[in-house]
């Protein structure tokens, strides 16, 4: 099968890497891609938010499956345009992608499906904002209703900071704070059948010890040795299947990747948020552990035939990914700096460690930084301790002026395992 992946980050590199290893994939394309993806897929320029342009490119390439990676094209309806051109597409419709595109819509769906989540208020005026902040008290959880690339949420004890963030949003969701560790659980669905993947945990804060500003994610690991073995079954029964059933009942069936961001609270599992696509950087570790070939799963979702897919198979290995970010991230990042040492990782650390590119581009014969999160250094091992050692050994070979990374990804889980 010929596959076209839309996007150009580390998530798309992880998808392309897995697809390139699938014997059923005869041709692999990515648009627009990045310097690392170019090693496993043929790159093509495209405006990822232009559904007609994506559909035209897919038609020209003879693609038999289009995989839309990022959230913005999904919310913009790119998957609808591809399907209208008669090409199977992995990713929800623009209407169903509102599950990520609007926090208020997601709360409404959860209420209809009786999914456990935080109590919340949707606010559009200063008076409503003040009332909601007073009702919940600190710590305050304030979420921009729309897409914000993982940076639209503020959690703070400072009521003025919470109010300022809320006032900067057109529409905002203010909700109760959920205690307990956070877990990301992905599920592939065709709108009826739901296949959960293995859970992962990511690290949102920029600095060690979960200090510093919120980011799109600075690292992740899987599996979670501390989690209840029944967690996936519980989330399937109380969150994933009811949500998919509710969206189908509403006439907006959701096919693609349903991502549940969960808090394991003292009162049980609660949904923090839904996303409508693979998460970054959790995808990097989840796909590193998936043994089942990826293309058939994504096509089964696109064609509505997931019920015929055999049970998923997983490697026993653990996986850890560490994000190398550019100077000043998550503020305005410095770009254009040369990246050295990538060949050293291939020579000395493969196949247990590999580098997935996020914000990179080719400049002459040199790979340079082109975004905030630049690389996801990923490694597998017999347990989290070995996977961590391999990931950080590979990180140590890479040189990017002014770069930053956390040194504590998966440390606590490895120590307690």
GROMACS .gro file of N, CA, C and O in nm, residues 209-314:
model
  424
  209UNK      N    1   1.214   1.807   3.780
  209UNK     CA    2   1.129   1.818   3.898
  209UNK      C    3   0.994   1.881   3.869
  209UNK      O    4   0.928   1.931   3.960
  210UNK      N    5   0.953   1.879   3.743
  210UNK     CA    6   0.826   1.939   3.701
  210UNK      C    7   0.818   2.087   3.739
  210UNK      O    8   0.714   2.136   3.784
  211UNK      N    9   0.930   2.157   3.720
  211UNK     CA   10   0.935   2.301   3.741
  211UNK      C   11   0.930   2.371   3.605
  211UNK      O   12   0.946   2.309   3.500
  212UNK      N   13   0.912   2.503   3.611
  212UNK     CA   14   0.917   2.581   3.487
  212UNK      C   15   0.785   2.585   3.413
  212UNK      O   16   0.685   2.528   3.457
  213UNK      N   17   0.783   2.652   3.298
  213UNK     CA   18   0.658   2.670   3.224
  213UNK      C   19   0.609   2.541   3.156
  213UNK      O   20   0.685   2.447   3.136
  214UNK      N   21   0.480   2.542   3.123
  214UNK     CA   22   0.421   2.432   3.049
  214UNK      C   23   0.478   2.428   2.907
  214UNK      O   24   0.506   2.532   2.847
  215UNK      N   25   0.495   2.308   2.853
  215UNK     CA   26   0.545   2.292   2.716
  215UNK      C   27   0.454   2.195   2.642
  215UNK      O   28   0.358   2.143   2.697
  216UNK      N   29   0.489   2.166   2.518
  216UNK     CA   30   0.419   2.062   2.444
  216UNK      C   31   0.458   1.923   2.488
  216UNK      O   32   0.398   1.824   2.444
  217UNK      N   33   0.557   1.911   2.577
  217UNK     CA   34   0.603   1.780   2.627
  217UNK      C   35   0.752   1.765   2.611
  217UNK      O   36   0.806   1.782   2.501
  218UNK      N   37   0.822   1.731   2.719
  218UNK     CA   38   0.968   1.724   2.718
  218UNK      C   39   1.021   1.580   2.724
  218UNK      O   40   1.142   1.559   2.729
  219UNK      N   41   0.931   1.482   2.724
  219UNK     CA   42   0.975   1.343   2.727
  219UNK      C   43   0.859   1.255   2.766
  219UNK      O   44   0.753   1.302   2.807
  220UNK      N   45   0.879   1.123   2.754
  220UNK     CA   46   0.773   1.028   2.787
  220UNK      C   47   0.834   0.891   2.807
  220UNK      O   48   0.948   0.865   2.768
  221UNK      N   49   0.754   0.802   2.870
  221UNK     CA   50   0.797   0.663   2.884
  221UNK      C   51   0.677   0.570   2.885
  221UNK      O   52   0.563   0.612   2.910
  222UNK      N   53   0.704   0.445   2.855
  222UNK     CA   54   0.605   0.338   2.858
  222UNK      C   55   0.681   0.206   2.870
  222UNK      O   56   0.789   0.195   2.812
  223UNK      N   57   0.631   0.106   2.946
  223UNK     CA   58   0.504   0.103   3.018
  223UNK      C   59   0.513   0.177   3.150
  223UNK      O   60   0.616   0.235   3.184
  224UNK      N   61   0.402   0.172   3.227
  224UNK     CA   62   0.393   0.238   3.356
  224UNK      C   63   0.391   0.131   3.465
  224UNK      O   64   0.285   0.076   3.496
  225UNK      N   65   0.507   0.099   3.523
  225UNK     CA   66   0.512  -0.012   3.619
  225UNK      C   67   0.427   0.011   3.743
  225UNK      O   68   0.387  -0.084   3.810
  226UNK      N   69   0.396   0.136   3.773
  226UNK     CA   70   0.320   0.169   3.894
  226UNK      C   71   0.170   0.166   3.872
  226UNK      O   72   0.092   0.175   3.968
  227UNK      N   73   0.126   0.156   3.747
  227UNK     CA   74  -0.018   0.166   3.718
  227UNK      C   75  -0.089   0.034   3.748
  227UNK      O   76  -0.031  -0.074   3.735
  228UNK      N   77  -0.216   0.044   3.781
  228UNK     CA   78  -0.300  -0.073   3.804
  228UNK      C   79  -0.308  -0.154   3.675
  228UNK      O   80  -0.336  -0.098   3.569
  229UNK      N   81  -0.284  -0.286   3.681
  229UNK     CA   82  -0.293  -0.369   3.559
  229UNK      C   83  -0.430  -0.362   3.492
  229UNK      O   84  -0.442  -0.388   3.373
  230UNK      N   85  -0.532  -0.324   3.568
  230UNK     CA   86  -0.668  -0.317   3.511
  230UNK      C   87  -0.700  -0.180   3.453
  230UNK      O   88  -0.812  -0.154   3.410
  231UNK      N   89  -0.601  -0.088   3.454
  231UNK     CA   90  -0.627   0.051   3.412
  231UNK      C   91  -0.684   0.059   3.271
  231UNK      O   92  -0.784   0.127   3.247
  232UNK      N   93  -0.622  -0.010   3.175
  232UNK     CA   94  -0.666   0.001   3.037
  232UNK      C   95  -0.810  -0.049   3.023
  232UNK      O   96  -0.893   0.015   2.956
  233UNK      N   97  -0.842  -0.162   3.085
  233UNK     CA   98  -0.978  -0.215   3.078
  233UNK      C   99  -1.078  -0.118   3.139
  233UNK      O  100  -1.188  -0.096   3.085
  234UNK      N  101  -1.041  -0.057   3.252
  234UNK     CA  102  -1.131   0.038   3.317
  234UNK      C  103  -1.157   0.160   3.228
  234UNK      O  104  -1.271   0.205   3.213
  235UNK      N  105  -1.050   0.214   3.168
  235UNK     CA  106  -1.065   0.332   3.083
  235UNK      C  107  -1.144   0.298   2.957
  235UNK      O  108  -1.223   0.379   2.908
  236UNK      N  109  -1.124   0.178   2.905
  236UNK     CA  110  -1.204   0.134   2.790
  236UNK      C  111  -1.353   0.138   2.824
  236UNK      O  112  -1.435   0.189   2.746
  237UNK      N  113  -1.388   0.085   2.941
  237UNK     CA  114  -1.530   0.071   2.977
  237UNK      C  115  -1.593   0.202   3.020
  237UNK      O  116  -1.712   0.226   2.995
  238UNK      N  117  -1.516   0.289   3.085
  238UNK     CA  118  -1.575   0.410   3.142
  238UNK      C  119  -1.552   0.536   3.059
  238UNK      O  120  -1.623   0.635   3.076
  239UNK      N  121  -1.452   0.532   2.969
  239UNK     CA  122  -1.414   0.654   2.895
  239UNK      C  123  -1.418   0.634   2.744
  239UNK      O  124  -1.496   0.700   2.673
  240UNK      N  125  -1.335   0.544   2.693
  240UNK     CA  126  -1.313   0.538   2.547
  240UNK      C  127  -1.436   0.488   2.471
  240UNK      O  128  -1.486   0.555   2.380
  241UNK      N  129  -1.486   0.370   2.507
  241UNK     CA  130  -1.602   0.317   2.435
  241UNK      C  131  -1.726   0.405   2.451
  241UNK      O  132  -1.794   0.435   2.351
  242UNK      N  133  -1.757   0.454   2.573
  242UNK     CA  134  -1.874   0.542   2.585
  242UNK      C  135  -1.862   0.671   2.502
  242UNK      O  136  -1.961   0.719   2.447
  243UNK      N  137  -1.740   0.727   2.493
  243UNK     CA  138  -1.721   0.849   2.414
  243UNK      C  139  -1.743   0.822   2.266
  243UNK      O  140  -1.812   0.900   2.196
  244UNK      N  141  -1.685   0.713   2.215
  244UNK     CA  142  -1.704   0.676   2.074
  244UNK      C  143  -1.852   0.649   2.046
  244UNK      O  144  -1.907   0.692   1.944
  245UNK      N  145  -1.920   0.580   2.137
  245UNK     CA  146  -2.062   0.550   2.120
  245UNK      C  147  -2.146   0.677   2.120
  245UNK      O  148  -2.241   0.692   2.042
  246UNK      N  149  -2.112   0.772   2.209
  246UNK     CA  150  -2.187   0.897   2.219
  246UNK      C  151  -2.170   0.981   2.092
  246UNK      O  152  -2.268   1.038   2.040
  247UNK      N  153  -2.049   0.988   2.038
  247UNK     CA  154  -2.027   1.065   1.916
  247UNK      C  155  -2.101   1.002   1.798
  247UNK      O  156  -2.157   1.072   1.713
  248UNK      N  157  -2.102   0.869   1.792
  248UNK     CA  158  -2.179   0.803   1.685
  248UNK      C  159  -2.329   0.831   1.701
  248UNK      O  160  -2.398   0.858   1.604
  249UNK      N  161  -2.378   0.828   1.825
  249UNK     CA  162  -2.519   0.854   1.851
  249UNK      C  163  -2.557   0.996   1.808
  249UNK      O  164  -2.669   1.019   1.759
  250UNK      N  165  -2.464   1.090   1.820
  250UNK     CA  166  -2.489   1.229   1.783
  250UNK      C  167  -2.482   1.252   1.631
  250UNK      O  168  -2.504   1.363   1.585
  251UNK      N  169  -2.443   1.148   1.557
  251UNK     CA  170  -2.431   1.164   1.413
  251UNK      C  171  -2.297   1.221   1.370
  251UNK      O  172  -2.280   1.265   1.256
  252UNK      N  173  -2.198   1.223   1.463
  252UNK     CA  174  -2.062   1.269   1.430
  252UNK      C  175  -1.964   1.160   1.468
  252UNK      O  176  -1.885   1.176   1.562
  253UNK      N  177  -1.969   1.044   1.399
  253UNK     CA  178  -1.882   0.932   1.437
  253UNK      C  179  -1.735   0.972   1.432
  253UNK      O  180  -1.693   1.047   1.344
  254UNK      N  181  -1.660   0.921   1.529
  254UNK     CA  182  -1.518   0.954   1.542
  254UNK      C  183  -1.436   0.834   1.497
  254UNK      O  184  -1.440   0.728   1.560
  255UNK      N  185  -1.361   0.849   1.389
  255UNK     CA  186  -1.264   0.745   1.350
  255UNK      C  187  -1.125   0.808   1.347
  255UNK      O  188  -1.110   0.924   1.311
  256UNK      N  189  -1.028   0.729   1.387
  256UNK     CA  190  -0.891   0.781   1.394
  256UNK      C  191  -0.831   0.748   1.529
  256UNK      O  192  -0.852   0.638   1.582
  257UNK      N  193  -0.757   0.842   1.585
  257UNK     CA  194  -0.688   0.821   1.712
  257UNK      C  195  -0.757   0.905   1.820
  257UNK      O  196  -0.758   1.027   1.813
  258UNK      N  197  -0.816   0.837   1.917
  258UNK     CA  198  -0.875   0.905   2.032
  258UNK      C  199  -0.775   0.898   2.147
  258UNK      O  200  -0.736   0.790   2.189
  259UNK      N  201  -0.734   1.014   2.196
  259UNK     CA  202  -0.631   1.026   2.299
  259UNK      C  203  -0.699   1.077   2.425
  259UNK      O  204  -0.755   1.187   2.425
  260UNK      N  205  -0.695   0.997   2.530
  260UNK     CA  206  -0.749   1.039   2.659
  260UNK      C  207  -0.636   1.078   2.752
  260UNK      O  208  -0.549   0.996   2.783
  261UNK      N  209  -0.634   1.204   2.793
  261UNK     CA  210  -0.543   1.250   2.897
  261UNK      C  211  -0.613   1.230   3.031
  261UNK      O  212  -0.721   1.287   3.054
  262UNK      N  213  -0.555   1.150   3.119
  262UNK     CA  214  -0.624   1.105   3.239
  262UNK      C  215  -0.550   1.147   3.366
  262UNK      O  216  -0.427   1.156   3.366
  263UNK      N  217  -0.625   1.169   3.472
  263UNK     CA  218  -0.567   1.186   3.605
  263UNK      C  219  -0.614   1.067   3.689
  263UNK      O  220  -0.733   1.035   3.692
  264UNK      N  221  -0.518   1.000   3.754
  264UNK     CA  222  -0.551   0.889   3.843
  264UNK      C  223  -0.567   0.949   3.983
  264UNK      O  224  -0.472   0.959   4.059
  265UNK      N  225  -0.690   0.993   4.015
  265UNK     CA  226  -0.713   1.069   4.138
  265UNK      C  227  -0.747   0.977   4.255
  265UNK      O  228  -0.769   0.856   4.237
  266UNK      N  229  -0.755   1.036   4.372
  266UNK     CA  230  -0.793   0.959   4.492
  266UNK      C  231  -0.936   0.909   4.481
  266UNK      O  232  -0.975   0.817   4.553
  267UNK      N  233  -1.014   0.968   4.389
  267UNK     CA  234  -1.154   0.926   4.371
  267UNK      C  235  -1.173   0.845   4.244
  267UNK      O  236  -1.287   0.821   4.202
  268UNK      N  237  -1.062   0.804   4.181
  268UNK     CA  238  -1.073   0.722   4.060
  268UNK      C  239  -1.022   0.796   3.937
  268UNK      O  240  -0.973   0.909   3.946
  269UNK      N  241  -1.033   0.731   3.822
  269UNK     CA  242  -0.984   0.788   3.696
  269UNK      C  243  -1.075   0.903   3.652
  269UNK      O  244  -1.198   0.890   3.653
  270UNK      N  245  -1.015   1.014   3.612
  270UNK     CA  246  -1.090   1.129   3.557
  270UNK      C  247  -1.023   1.174   3.428
  270UNK      O  248  -0.901   1.173   3.418
  271UNK      N  249  -1.104   1.215   3.331
  271UNK     CA  250  -1.050   1.267   3.205
  271UNK      C  251  -1.012   1.413   3.222
  271UNK      O  252  -1.093   1.496   3.263
  272UNK      N  253  -0.887   1.445   3.190
  272UNK     CA  254  -0.841   1.584   3.190
  272UNK      C  255  -0.878   1.649   3.056
  272UNK      O  256  -0.927   1.761   3.050
  273UNK      N  257  -0.852   1.575   2.947
  273UNK     CA  258  -0.879   1.628   2.813
  273UNK      C  259  -0.881   1.514   2.714
  273UNK      O  260  -0.831   1.405   2.739
  274UNK      N  261  -0.942   1.541   2.599
  274UNK     CA  262  -0.933   1.452   2.484
  274UNK      C  263  -0.851   1.521   2.375
  274UNK      O  264  -0.861   1.642   2.356
  275UNK      N  265  -0.774   1.443   2.302
  275UNK     CA  266  -0.713   1.489   2.177
  275UNK      C  267  -0.760   1.399   2.065
  275UNK      O  268  -0.801   1.285   2.088
  276UNK      N  269  -0.752   1.451   1.944
  276UNK     CA  270  -0.807   1.380   1.828
  276UNK      C  271  -0.697   1.324   1.738
  276UNK      O  272  -0.720   1.298   1.620
  277UNK      N  273  -0.578   1.304   1.796
  277UNK     CA  274  -0.462   1.257   1.718
  277UNK      C  275  -0.359   1.198   1.813
  277UNK      O  276  -0.369   1.212   1.935
  278UNK      N  277  -0.261   1.131   1.756
  278UNK     CA  278  -0.150   1.079   1.835
  278UNK      C  279  -0.084   1.195   1.912
  278UNK      O  280  -0.066   1.303   1.858
  279UNK      N  281  -0.048   1.170   2.036
  279UNK     CA  282   0.016   1.273   2.118
  279UNK      C  283   0.167   1.273   2.097
  279UNK      O  284   0.228   1.172   2.066
  280UNK      N  285   0.226   1.389   2.118
  280UNK     CA  286   0.371   1.406   2.104
  280UNK      C  287   0.421   1.459   2.238
  280UNK      O  288   0.374   1.564   2.282
  281UNK      N  289   0.506   1.387   2.312
  281UNK     CA  290   0.599   1.283   2.268
  281UNK      C  291   0.560   1.138   2.302
  281UNK      O  292   0.641   1.049   2.284
  282UNK      N  293   0.436   1.113   2.348
  282UNK     CA  294   0.401   0.977   2.386
  282UNK      C  295   0.404   0.880   2.268
  282UNK      O  296   0.437   0.761   2.285
  283UNK      N  297   0.368   0.928   2.150
  283UNK     CA  298   0.368   0.841   2.031
  283UNK      C  299   0.504   0.776   2.011
  283UNK      O  300   0.514   0.659   1.970
  284UNK      N  301   0.609   0.852   2.038
  284UNK     CA  302   0.744   0.802   2.015
  284UNK      C  303   0.772   0.675   2.095
  284UNK      O  304   0.837   0.582   2.046
  285UNK      N  305   0.722   0.668   2.220
  285UNK     CA  306   0.748   0.548   2.301
  285UNK      C  307   0.644   0.438   2.277
  285UNK      O  308   0.678   0.320   2.278
  286UNK      N  309   0.520   0.477   2.252
  286UNK     CA  310   0.415   0.375   2.230
  286UNK      C  311   0.443   0.298   2.101
  286UNK      O  312   0.437   0.174   2.098
  287UNK      N  313   0.477   0.370   1.994
  287UNK     CA  314   0.504   0.300   1.867
  287UNK      C  315   0.634   0.221   1.873
  287UNK      O  316   0.648   0.119   1.803
  288UNK      N  317   0.729   0.264   1.955
  288UNK     CA  318   0.854   0.188   1.970
  288UNK      C  319   0.826   0.050   2.030
  288UNK      O  320   0.904  -0.044   2.011
  289UNK      N  321   0.716   0.036   2.103
  289UNK     CA  322   0.683  -0.089   2.169
  289UNK      C  323   0.581  -0.173   2.091
  289UNK      O  324   0.559  -0.289   2.124
  290UNK      N  325   0.517  -0.114   1.989
  290UNK     CA  326   0.413  -0.185   1.915
  290UNK      C  327   0.474  -0.285   1.818
  290UNK      O  328   0.553  -0.247   1.730
  291UNK      N  329   0.438  -0.411   1.832
  291UNK     CA  330   0.490  -0.515   1.743
  291UNK      C  331   0.400  -0.535   1.621
  291UNK      O  332   0.448  -0.567   1.513
  292UNK      N  333   0.270  -0.517   1.638
  292UNK     CA  334   0.175  -0.531   1.527
  292UNK      C  335   0.208  -0.428   1.418
  292UNK      O  336   0.227  -0.310   1.450
  293UNK      N  337   0.215  -0.467   1.290
  293UNK     CA  338   0.241  -0.369   1.184
  293UNK      C  339   0.136  -0.257   1.185
  293UNK      O  340   0.017  -0.282   1.204
  294UNK      N  341   0.183  -0.134   1.164
  294UNK     CA  342   0.098  -0.016   1.185
  294UNK      C  343  -0.001   0.009   1.071
  294UNK      O  344  -0.116   0.049   1.095
  295UNK      N  345   0.041  -0.012   0.948
  295UNK     CA  346  -0.042   0.029   0.834
  295UNK      C  347  -0.179  -0.036   0.835
  295UNK      O  348  -0.281   0.028   0.809
  296UNK      N  349  -0.184  -0.166   0.866
  296UNK     CA  350  -0.313  -0.237   0.868
  296UNK      C  351  -0.407  -0.183   0.973
  296UNK      O  352  -0.529  -0.177   0.952
  297UNK      N  353  -0.351  -0.141   1.087
  297UNK     CA  354  -0.434  -0.081   1.193
  297UNK      C  355  -0.496   0.050   1.146
  297UNK      O  356  -0.615   0.074   1.164
  298UNK      N  357  -0.413   0.135   1.086
  298UNK     CA  358  -0.462   0.266   1.042
  298UNK      C  359  -0.562   0.251   0.929
  298UNK      O  360  -0.663   0.323   0.925
  299UNK      N  361  -0.538   0.156   0.839
  299UNK     CA  362  -0.632   0.133   0.729
  299UNK      C  363  -0.763   0.075   0.782
  299UNK      O  364  -0.872   0.110   0.734
  300UNK      N  365  -0.754  -0.014   0.882
  300UNK     CA  366  -0.875  -0.069   0.942
  300UNK      C  367  -0.962   0.040   1.004
  300UNK      O  368  -1.086   0.036   0.995
  301UNK      N  369  -0.898   0.138   1.066
  301UNK     CA  370  -0.972   0.254   1.120
  301UNK      C  371  -1.037   0.332   1.008
  301UNK      O  372  -1.156   0.367   1.015
  302UNK      N  373  -0.962   0.358   0.902
  302UNK     CA  374  -1.013   0.439   0.791
  302UNK      C  375  -1.127   0.369   0.717
  302UNK      O  376  -1.221   0.434   0.669
  303UNK      N  377  -1.121   0.235   0.708
  303UNK     CA  378  -1.220   0.159   0.630
  303UNK      C  379  -1.334   0.103   0.714
  303UNK      O  380  -1.425   0.038   0.660
  304UNK      N  381  -1.326   0.120   0.846
  304UNK     CA  382  -1.432   0.067   0.931
  304UNK      C  383  -1.426  -0.083   0.951
  304UNK      O  384  -1.528  -0.148   0.970
  305UNK      N  385  -1.305  -0.139   0.947
  305UNK     CA  386  -1.291  -0.285   0.958
  305UNK      C  387  -1.204  -0.327   1.078
  305UNK      O  388  -1.144  -0.434   1.077
  306UNK      N  389  -1.200  -0.245   1.181
  306UNK     CA  390  -1.115  -0.278   1.297
  306UNK      C  391  -1.162  -0.404   1.369
  306UNK      O  392  -1.083  -0.469   1.438
  307UNK      N  393  -1.290  -0.437   1.356
  307UNK     CA  394  -1.339  -0.557   1.424
  307UNK      C  395  -1.274  -0.684   1.371
  307UNK      O  396  -1.275  -0.787   1.438
  308UNK      N  397  -1.214  -0.676   1.251
  308UNK     CA  398  -1.149  -0.793   1.192
  308UNK      C  399  -0.999  -0.798   1.222
  308UNK      O  400  -0.930  -0.893   1.182
  309UNK      N  401  -0.947  -0.697   1.293
  309UNK     CA  402  -0.803  -0.691   1.322
  309UNK      C  403  -0.772  -0.781   1.441
  309UNK      O  404  -0.841  -0.776   1.544
  310UNK      N  405  -0.669  -0.868   1.432
  310UNK     CA  406  -0.632  -0.954   1.545
  310UNK      C  407  -0.586  -0.871   1.665
  310UNK      O  408  -0.554  -0.752   1.652
  311UNK      N  409  -0.583  -0.934   1.781
  311UNK     CA  410  -0.537  -0.867   1.903
  311UNK      C  411  -0.398  -0.808   1.882
  311UNK      O  412  -0.312  -0.870   1.816
  312UNK      N  413  -0.376  -0.688   1.935
  312UNK     CA  414  -0.248  -0.621   1.917
  312UNK      C  415  -0.137  -0.694   1.990
  312UNK      O  416  -0.157  -0.752   2.097
  313UNK      N  417  -0.017  -0.692   1.931
  313UNK     CA  418   0.101  -0.754   1.992
  313UNK      C  419   0.201  -0.645   2.029
  313UNK      O  420   0.220  -0.549   1.955
  314UNK      N  421   0.267  -0.664   2.144
  314UNK     CA  422   0.358  -0.564   2.198
  314UNK      C  423   0.493  -0.627   2.233
  314UNK      O  424   0.499  -0.741   2.276
   0.00000   0.00000   0.00000
